[in-house]
Short mmCIF file of C-alpha atoms and ligand atoms in Angstrom, two decimals:
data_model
loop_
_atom_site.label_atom_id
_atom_site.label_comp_id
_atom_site.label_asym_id
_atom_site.label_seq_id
_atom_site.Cartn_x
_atom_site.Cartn_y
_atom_site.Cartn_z
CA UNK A 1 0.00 0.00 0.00
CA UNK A 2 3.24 2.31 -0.14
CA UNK A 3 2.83 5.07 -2.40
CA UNK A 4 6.22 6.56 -3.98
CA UNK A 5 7.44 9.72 -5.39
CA UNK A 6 10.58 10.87 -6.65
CA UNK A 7 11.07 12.10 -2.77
CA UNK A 8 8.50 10.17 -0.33
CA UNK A 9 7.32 7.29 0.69
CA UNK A 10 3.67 7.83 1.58
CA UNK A 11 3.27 4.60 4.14
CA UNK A 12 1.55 3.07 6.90
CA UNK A 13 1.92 4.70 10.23
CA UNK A 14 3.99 2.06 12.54
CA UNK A 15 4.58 1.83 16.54
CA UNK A 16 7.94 3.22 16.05
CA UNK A 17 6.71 5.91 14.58
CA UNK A 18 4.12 7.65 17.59
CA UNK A 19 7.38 9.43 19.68
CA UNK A 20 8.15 11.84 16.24
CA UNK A 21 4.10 12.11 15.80
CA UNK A 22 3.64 13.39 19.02
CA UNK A 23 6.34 15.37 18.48
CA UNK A 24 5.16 17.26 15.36
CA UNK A 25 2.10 17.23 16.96
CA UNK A 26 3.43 19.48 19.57
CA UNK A 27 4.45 22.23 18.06
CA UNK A 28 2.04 25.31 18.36
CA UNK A 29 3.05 26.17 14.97
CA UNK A 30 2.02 23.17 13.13
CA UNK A 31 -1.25 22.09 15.95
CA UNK A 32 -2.68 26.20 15.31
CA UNK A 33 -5.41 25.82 12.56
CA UNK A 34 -5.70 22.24 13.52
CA UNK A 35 -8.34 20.25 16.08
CA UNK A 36 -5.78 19.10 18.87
CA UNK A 37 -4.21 21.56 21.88
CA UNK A 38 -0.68 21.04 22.13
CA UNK A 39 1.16 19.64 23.94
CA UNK A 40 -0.39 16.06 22.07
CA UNK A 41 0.15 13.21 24.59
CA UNK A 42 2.63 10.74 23.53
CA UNK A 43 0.16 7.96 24.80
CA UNK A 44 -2.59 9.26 22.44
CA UNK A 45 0.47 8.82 20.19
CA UNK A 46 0.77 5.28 20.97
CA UNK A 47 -2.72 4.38 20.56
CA UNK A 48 -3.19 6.32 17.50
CA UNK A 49 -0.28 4.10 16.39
CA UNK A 50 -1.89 0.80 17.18
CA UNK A 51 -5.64 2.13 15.60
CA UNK A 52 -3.74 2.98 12.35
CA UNK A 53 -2.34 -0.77 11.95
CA UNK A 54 -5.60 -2.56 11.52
CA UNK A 55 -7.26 -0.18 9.42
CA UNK A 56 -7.22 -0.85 5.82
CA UNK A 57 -7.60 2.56 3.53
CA UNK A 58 -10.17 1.04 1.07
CA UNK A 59 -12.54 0.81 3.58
CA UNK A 60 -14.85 4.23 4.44
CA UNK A 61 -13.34 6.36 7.37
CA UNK A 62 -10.02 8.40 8.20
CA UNK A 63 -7.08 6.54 6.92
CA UNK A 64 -3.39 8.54 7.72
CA UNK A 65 -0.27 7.88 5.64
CA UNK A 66 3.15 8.70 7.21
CA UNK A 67 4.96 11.02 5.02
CA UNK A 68 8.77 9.30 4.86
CA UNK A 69 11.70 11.18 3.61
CA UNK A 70 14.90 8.36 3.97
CA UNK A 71 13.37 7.08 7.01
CA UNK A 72 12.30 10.16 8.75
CA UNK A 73 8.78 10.74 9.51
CA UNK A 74 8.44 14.41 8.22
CA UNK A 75 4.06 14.61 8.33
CA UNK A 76 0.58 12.80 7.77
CA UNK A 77 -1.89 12.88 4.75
CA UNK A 78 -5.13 11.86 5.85
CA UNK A 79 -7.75 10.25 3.55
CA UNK A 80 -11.59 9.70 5.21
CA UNK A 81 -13.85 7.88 2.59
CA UNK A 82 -17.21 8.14 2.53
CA UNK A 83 -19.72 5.36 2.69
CA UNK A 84 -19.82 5.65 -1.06
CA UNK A 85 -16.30 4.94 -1.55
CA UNK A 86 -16.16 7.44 -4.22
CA UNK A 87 -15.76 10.94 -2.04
CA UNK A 88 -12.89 11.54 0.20
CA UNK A 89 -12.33 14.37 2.52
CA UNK A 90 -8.43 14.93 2.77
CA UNK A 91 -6.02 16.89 5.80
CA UNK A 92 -2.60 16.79 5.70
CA UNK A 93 0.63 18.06 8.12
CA UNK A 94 4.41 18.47 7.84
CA UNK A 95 6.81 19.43 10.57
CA UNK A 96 7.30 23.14 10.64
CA UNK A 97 11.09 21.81 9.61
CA UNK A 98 10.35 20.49 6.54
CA UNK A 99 7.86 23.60 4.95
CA UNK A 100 8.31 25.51 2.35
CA UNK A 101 10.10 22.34 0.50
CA UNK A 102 7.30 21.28 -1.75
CA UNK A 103 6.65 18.02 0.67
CA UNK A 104 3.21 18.71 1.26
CA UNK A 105 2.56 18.74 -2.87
CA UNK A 106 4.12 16.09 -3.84
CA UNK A 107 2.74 14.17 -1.34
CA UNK A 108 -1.02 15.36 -1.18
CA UNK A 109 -0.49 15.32 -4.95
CA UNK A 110 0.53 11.50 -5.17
CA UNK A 111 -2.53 10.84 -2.50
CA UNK A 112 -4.85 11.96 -5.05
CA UNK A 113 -3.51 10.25 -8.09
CA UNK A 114 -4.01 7.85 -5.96
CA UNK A 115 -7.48 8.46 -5.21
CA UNK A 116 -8.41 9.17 -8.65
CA UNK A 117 -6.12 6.89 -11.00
CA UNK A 118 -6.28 3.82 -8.62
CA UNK A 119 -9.69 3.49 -6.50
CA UNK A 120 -12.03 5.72 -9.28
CA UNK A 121 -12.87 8.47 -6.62
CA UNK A 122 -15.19 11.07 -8.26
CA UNK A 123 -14.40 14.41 -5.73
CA UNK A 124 -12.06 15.14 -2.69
CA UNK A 125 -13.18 17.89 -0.74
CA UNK A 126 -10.62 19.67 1.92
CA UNK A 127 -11.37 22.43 4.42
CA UNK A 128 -8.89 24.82 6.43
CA UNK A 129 -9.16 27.71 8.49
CA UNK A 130 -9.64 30.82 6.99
CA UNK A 131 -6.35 32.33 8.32
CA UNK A 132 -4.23 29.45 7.54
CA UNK A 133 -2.30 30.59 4.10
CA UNK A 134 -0.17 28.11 3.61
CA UNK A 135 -3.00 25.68 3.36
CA UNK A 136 -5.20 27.47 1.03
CA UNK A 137 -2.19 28.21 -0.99
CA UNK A 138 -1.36 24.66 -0.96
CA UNK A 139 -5.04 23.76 -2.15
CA UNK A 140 -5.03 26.09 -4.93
CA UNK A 141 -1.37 25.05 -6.38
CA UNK A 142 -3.38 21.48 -6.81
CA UNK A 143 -5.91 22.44 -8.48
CA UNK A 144 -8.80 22.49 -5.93
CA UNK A 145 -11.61 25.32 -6.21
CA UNK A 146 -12.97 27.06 -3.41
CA UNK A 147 -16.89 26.65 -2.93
CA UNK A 148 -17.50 28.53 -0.20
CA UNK A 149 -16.70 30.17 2.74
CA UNK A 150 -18.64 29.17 6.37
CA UNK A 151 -18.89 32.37 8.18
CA UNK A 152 -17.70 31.78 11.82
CA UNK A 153 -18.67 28.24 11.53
CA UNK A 154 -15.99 26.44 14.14
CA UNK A 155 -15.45 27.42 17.98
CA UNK A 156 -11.36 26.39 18.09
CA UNK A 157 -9.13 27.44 20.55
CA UNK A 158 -11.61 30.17 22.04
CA UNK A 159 -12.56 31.84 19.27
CA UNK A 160 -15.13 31.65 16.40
CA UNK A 161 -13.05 30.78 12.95
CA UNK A 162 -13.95 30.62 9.37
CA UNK A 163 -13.97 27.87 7.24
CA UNK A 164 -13.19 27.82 3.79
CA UNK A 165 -14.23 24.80 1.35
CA UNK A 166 -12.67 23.19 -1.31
CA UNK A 167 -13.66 20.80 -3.80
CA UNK A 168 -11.77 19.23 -7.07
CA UNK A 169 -13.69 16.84 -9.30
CA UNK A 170 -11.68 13.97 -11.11
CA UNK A 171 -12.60 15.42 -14.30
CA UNK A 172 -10.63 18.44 -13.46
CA UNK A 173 -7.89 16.97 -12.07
CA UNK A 174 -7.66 14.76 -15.26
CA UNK A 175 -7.47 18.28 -17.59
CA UNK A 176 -4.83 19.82 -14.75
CA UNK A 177 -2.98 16.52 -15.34
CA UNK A 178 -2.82 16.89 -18.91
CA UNK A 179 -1.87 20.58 -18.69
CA UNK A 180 0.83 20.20 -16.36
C1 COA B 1 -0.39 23.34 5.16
C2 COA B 1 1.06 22.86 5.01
C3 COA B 1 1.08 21.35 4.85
C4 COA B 1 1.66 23.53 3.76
O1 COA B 1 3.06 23.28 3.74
P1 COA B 1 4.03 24.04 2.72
O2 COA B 1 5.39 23.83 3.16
O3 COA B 1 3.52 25.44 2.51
O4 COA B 1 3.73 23.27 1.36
P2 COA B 1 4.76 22.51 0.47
O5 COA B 1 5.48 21.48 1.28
O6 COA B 1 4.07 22.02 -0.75
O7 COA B 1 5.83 23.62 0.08
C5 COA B 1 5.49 24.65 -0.83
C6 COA B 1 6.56 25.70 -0.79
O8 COA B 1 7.83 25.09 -1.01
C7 COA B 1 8.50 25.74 -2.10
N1 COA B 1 9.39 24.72 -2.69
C8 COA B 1 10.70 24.59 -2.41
N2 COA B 1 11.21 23.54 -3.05
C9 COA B 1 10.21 22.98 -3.76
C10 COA B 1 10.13 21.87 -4.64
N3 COA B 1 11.19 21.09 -4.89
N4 COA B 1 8.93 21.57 -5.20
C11 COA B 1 7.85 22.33 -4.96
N5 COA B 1 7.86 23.42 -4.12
C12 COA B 1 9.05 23.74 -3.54
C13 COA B 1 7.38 26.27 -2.94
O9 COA B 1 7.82 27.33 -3.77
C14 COA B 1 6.42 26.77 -1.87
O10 COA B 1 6.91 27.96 -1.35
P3 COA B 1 5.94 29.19 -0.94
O11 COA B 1 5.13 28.71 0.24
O12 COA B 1 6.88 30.26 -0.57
O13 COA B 1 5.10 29.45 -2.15
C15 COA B 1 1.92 23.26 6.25
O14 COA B 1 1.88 24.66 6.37
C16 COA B 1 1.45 22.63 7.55
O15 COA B 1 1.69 21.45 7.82
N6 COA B 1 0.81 23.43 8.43
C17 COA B 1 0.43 22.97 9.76
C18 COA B 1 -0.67 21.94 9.70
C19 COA B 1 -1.90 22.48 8.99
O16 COA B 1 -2.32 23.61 9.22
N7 COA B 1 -2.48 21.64 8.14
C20 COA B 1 -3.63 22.00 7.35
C21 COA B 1 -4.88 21.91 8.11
S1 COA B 1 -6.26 22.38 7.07
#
């Protein structure tokens, strides 16, 4: 179930792997636009770890694959099928570390030739805060379109945020593929 690019391994998380996770996980930097308070427990670490190994990403729900540069753990793409097995909601982290290298791209971008090529998905949606930039910006640069905004929609770390919406259909991604 690896997926490879010229950089990555996109694999399955393993028990070895929760000490780094809660690590990354940690930062304020990387946990600010995201659901968790920091610091993030290394025993919800090691239990994430041992959830992750019997779930099997064709089946509806969140699946995570460990981003792997040479054997470090540098992030997380998350996939969570729908019942229908053709939509997929995606998230995605790398270590503050490891930004601005074009890691979170290549490997969201191999995730959804995965998606699309391999398993026949017909959308992947994604959501991020309205503040969070990078995100957005990393959205865009694949392709995704944004179809709407929800006007102080989440209550997150004390404060009402917005959320913006994305969508990309596998018949655009097909034409950006061509294009590219
Ligand atoms: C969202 C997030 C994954 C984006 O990471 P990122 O580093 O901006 O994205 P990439 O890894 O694709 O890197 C892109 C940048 O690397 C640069 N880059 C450098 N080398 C590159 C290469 N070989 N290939 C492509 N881009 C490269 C690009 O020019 C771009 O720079 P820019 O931001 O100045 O335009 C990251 O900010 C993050 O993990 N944030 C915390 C968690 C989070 O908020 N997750 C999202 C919740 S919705």
């Amino acid at each position: 179930m690896t997926l490879r690019t010229d950089r990555l391994a996109l694999r399955r998380f393993r028990p070895d792997d929760a000490a780094a996770f809660a690590a990354y996980r940690s930062d304020p930097e990387v946990a600010r636009y995201q659901s968790w308070e920091p610091p993030f427990p290394p025993a919800v670490a090691e239990e994430f770890m041992r959830e992750m190994a019997g779930l099997d990403p064709v089946e509806p729900g969140w699946f995570q694959y460990a981003i792997d540069v040479g054997g470090m753990l540098i992030g997380d793409v998350g996939v969570n099928l729908h019942e229908n097995r053709r939509q997929a909601e995606i998230g995605y982290t790398i270590t503050t570390a490891h930004q601005g290298k074009g890691y979170a791209t290549e490997a969201v971008g191999r995730v959804l030739e995965h998606l699309f090529v391999d398993r026949g998905l017909h959308k992947v949606s994604a959501e991020c805060d309205a503040r969070n930039e990078r995100s957005a910006k990393l959205l865009a640069r694949l392709g995704f379109r944004h179809e709407g905004t929800l006007v102080e929609h989440t209550w997150a770390k004390g404060e009402w945020t917005d959320d913006l919406l994305f969508g990309l259909l596998d018949r655009e991604w097909r034409t950006i593929e061509r294009n590219r």
